XYZ file of C-alpha atoms in Angstrom:
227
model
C 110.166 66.550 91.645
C 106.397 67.672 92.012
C 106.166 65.208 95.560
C 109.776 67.034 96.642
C 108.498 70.587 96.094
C 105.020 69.529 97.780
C 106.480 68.044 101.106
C 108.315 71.259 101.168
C 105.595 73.254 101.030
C 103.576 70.985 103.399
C 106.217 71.200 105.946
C 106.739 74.675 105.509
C 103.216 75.099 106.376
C 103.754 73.355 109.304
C 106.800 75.206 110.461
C 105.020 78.621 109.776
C 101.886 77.458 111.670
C 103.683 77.060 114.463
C 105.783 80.151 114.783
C 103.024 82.518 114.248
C 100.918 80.892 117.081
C 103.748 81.030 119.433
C 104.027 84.613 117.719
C 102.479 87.745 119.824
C 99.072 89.058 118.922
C 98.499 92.318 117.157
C 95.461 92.366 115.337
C 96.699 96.043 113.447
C 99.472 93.516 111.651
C 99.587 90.761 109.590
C 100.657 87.529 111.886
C 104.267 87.585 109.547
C 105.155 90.942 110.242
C 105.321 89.711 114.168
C 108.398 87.810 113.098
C 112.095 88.958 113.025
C 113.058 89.207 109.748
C 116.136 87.354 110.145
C 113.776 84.654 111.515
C 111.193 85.327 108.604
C 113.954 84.405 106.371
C 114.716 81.545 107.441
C 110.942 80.284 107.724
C 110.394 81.346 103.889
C 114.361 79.441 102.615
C 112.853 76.448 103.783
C 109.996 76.868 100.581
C 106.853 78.738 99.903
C 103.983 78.995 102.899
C 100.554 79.485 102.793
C 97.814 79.983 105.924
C 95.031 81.237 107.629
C 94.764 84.582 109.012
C 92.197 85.238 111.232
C 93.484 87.538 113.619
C 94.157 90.539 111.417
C 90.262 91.469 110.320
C 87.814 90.888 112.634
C 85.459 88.293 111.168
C 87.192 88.152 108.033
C 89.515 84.578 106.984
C 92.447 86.018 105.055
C 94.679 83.666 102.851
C 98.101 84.613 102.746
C 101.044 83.146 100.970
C 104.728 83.981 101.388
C 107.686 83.120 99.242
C 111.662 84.134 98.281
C 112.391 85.745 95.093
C 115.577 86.047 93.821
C 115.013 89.350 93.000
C 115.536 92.706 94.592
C 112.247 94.598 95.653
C 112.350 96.760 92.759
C 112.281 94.267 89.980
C 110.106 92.607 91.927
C 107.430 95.791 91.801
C 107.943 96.014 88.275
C 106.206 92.585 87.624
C 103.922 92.897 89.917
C 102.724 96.810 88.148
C 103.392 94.838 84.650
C 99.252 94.053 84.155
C 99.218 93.079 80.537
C 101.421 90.261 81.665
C 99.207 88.266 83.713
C 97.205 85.991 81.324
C 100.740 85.012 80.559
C 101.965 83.859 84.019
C 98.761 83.359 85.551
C 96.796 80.292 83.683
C 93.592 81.652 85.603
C 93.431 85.209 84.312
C 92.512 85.139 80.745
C 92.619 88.782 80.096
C 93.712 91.730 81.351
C 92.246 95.627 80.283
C 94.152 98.693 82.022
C 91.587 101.105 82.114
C 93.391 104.142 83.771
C 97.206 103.660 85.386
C 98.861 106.804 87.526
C 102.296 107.388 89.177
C 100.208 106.425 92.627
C 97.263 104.000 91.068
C 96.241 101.941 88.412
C 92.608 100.962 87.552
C 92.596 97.269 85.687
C 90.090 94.929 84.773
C 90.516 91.411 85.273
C 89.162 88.843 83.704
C 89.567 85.182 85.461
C 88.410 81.089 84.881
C 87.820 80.318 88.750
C 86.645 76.165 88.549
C 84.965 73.524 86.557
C 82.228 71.375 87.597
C 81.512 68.998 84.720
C 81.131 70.813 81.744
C 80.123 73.897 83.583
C 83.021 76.452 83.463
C 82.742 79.371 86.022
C 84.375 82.470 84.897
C 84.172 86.016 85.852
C 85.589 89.782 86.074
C 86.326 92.220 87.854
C 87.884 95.818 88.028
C 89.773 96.860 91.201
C 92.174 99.928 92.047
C 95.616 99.174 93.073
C 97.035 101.714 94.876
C 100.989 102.286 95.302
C 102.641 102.493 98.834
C 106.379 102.440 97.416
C 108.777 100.819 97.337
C 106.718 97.978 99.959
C 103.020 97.645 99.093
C 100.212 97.488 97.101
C 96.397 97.425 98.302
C 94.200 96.383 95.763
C 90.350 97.120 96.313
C 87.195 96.330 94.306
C 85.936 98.753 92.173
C 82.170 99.320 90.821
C 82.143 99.675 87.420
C 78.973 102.380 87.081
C 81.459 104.529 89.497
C 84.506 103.686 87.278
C 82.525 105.107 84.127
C 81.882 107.903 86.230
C 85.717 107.920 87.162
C 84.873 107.998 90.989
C 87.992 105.453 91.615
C 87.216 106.093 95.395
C 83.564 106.036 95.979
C 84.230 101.753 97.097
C 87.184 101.557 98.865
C 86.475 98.883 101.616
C 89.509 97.935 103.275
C 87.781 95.197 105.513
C 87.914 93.262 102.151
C 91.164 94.718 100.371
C 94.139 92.474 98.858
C 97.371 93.306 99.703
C 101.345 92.747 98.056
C 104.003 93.415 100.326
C 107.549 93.063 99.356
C 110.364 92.992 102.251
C 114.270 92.837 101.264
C 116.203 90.604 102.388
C 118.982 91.285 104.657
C 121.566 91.520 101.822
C 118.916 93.617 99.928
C 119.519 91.040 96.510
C 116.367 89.047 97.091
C 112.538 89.525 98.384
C 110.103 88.579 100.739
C 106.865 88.400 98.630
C 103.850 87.998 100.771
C 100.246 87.772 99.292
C 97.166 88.413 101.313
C 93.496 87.620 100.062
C 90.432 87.282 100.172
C 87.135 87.005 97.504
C 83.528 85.349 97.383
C 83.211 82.886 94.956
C 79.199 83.466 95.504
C 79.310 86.595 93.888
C 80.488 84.654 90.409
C 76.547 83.694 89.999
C 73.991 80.561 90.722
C 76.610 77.906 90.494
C 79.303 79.425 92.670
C 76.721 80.799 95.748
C 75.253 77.020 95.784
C 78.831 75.671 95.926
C 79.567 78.305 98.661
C 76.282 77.106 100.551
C 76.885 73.571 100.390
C 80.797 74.023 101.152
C 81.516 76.995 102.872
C 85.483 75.795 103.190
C 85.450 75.649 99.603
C 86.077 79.361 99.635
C 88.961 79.397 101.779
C 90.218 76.772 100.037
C 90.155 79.047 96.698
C 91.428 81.991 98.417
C 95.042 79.599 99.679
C 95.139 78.548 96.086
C 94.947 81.466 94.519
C 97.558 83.108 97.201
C 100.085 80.302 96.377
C 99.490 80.354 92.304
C 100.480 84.232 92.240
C 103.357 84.396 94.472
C 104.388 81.014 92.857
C 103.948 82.818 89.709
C 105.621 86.049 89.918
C 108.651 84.117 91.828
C 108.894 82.061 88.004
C 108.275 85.221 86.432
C 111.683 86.764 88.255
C 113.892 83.930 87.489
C 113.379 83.759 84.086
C 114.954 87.787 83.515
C 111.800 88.571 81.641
């Protein structure tokens, strides 16, 4: 069952790299929204895909993972806003603190286990500021935390680096389009994850695509089960 579901994904990587490089360039878009959504559909029925975007941040590699839910938007925004639920669909994220959580915001710390090398474990957290476009997106930012003491939720807002849910109904409106885009610097976790960085720079691409793929993957499980 595992081999099945990963040919499908490998294949649906292949698919998907090849329709967005036949796909028009528009570097103010993701490379997916260039896509007809009937088409977009299609691509995403044939199983979850994950690639590289280079295109839409100058200088930046963005990893970004699309999936189906069989879920309308709505519920679908519901888990996604649902924080304390994380360390319970997300193996990674250990523990979650809401610090302050408005009609058009929420400030959350995160804490996360990225890797482990030997019996070194590499953890860290973080507090960002997800910010509400509904019903279709969320941008999530990085937050410093002597300006969240202060309460200054938008003294950091760097968009060159922001993460970004978008959900897109289906054509019959029951299901959703789930797309994840990321990025992060596993340097920033301390000594141990700069040197890996250093001596592997595609290591932290290859994080970012993981990561992508685990929380779409996740919230997708999260939908089926009517929780």
């Amino acid at each position: 069952m595992k081999n099945r579901a990963f040919r499908k994904t490998i294949a649906a990587f292949a698919l998907a790299a090849a329709v967005f490089s036949a796909a028009g360039a528009n570097a103010a878009d993701p490379i997916w929204k260039q896509l007809d959504p009937a088409q977009l559909e299609k691509l995403l029925d044939g199983g979850r895909v994950a690639f590289v975007d280079r295109a839409q941040r100058p200088g930046k590699e963005l990893a970004v993972s699309g999936v189906i839910v069989n879920a309308p938007p709505e519920k679908v925004w519901n888990i996604l806003a649902d924080y304390e639920s994380y360390p319970k669909m997300i193996n990674q994220i250990t523990r979650v603190k809401v610090i302050e959580k408005k009609s058009d915001f929420a400030v959350v710390q995160f804490y996360m286990f990225l890797i482990k090398l030997g019996p070194v474990k590499i953890q860290t957290d973080y507090i960002q500021k997800w910010k509400y476009d509904k019903p279709r997106k969320i941008t999530i930012v990085s937050l410093d935390e002597k300006n969240v003491k202060k309460k200054k939720y938008n003294e950091t807002d760097d968009p060159a680096n922001a993460i970004v849910w978008e959900l897109v109904p289906t054509a019959d409106g029951k299901r959703t389009m789930l797309f994840h885009t990321t990025i992060s610097d596993i340097s920033e976790s301390g000594v141990v994850g700069k040197y890996m960085v250093e001596r592997q720079p595609t290591i932290q691409i290859g994080f970012d695509l993981a990561n992508a793929l685990i929380q779409t993957e996740a919230i997708k499980i999260r939908a089926a089960s009517g929780k």
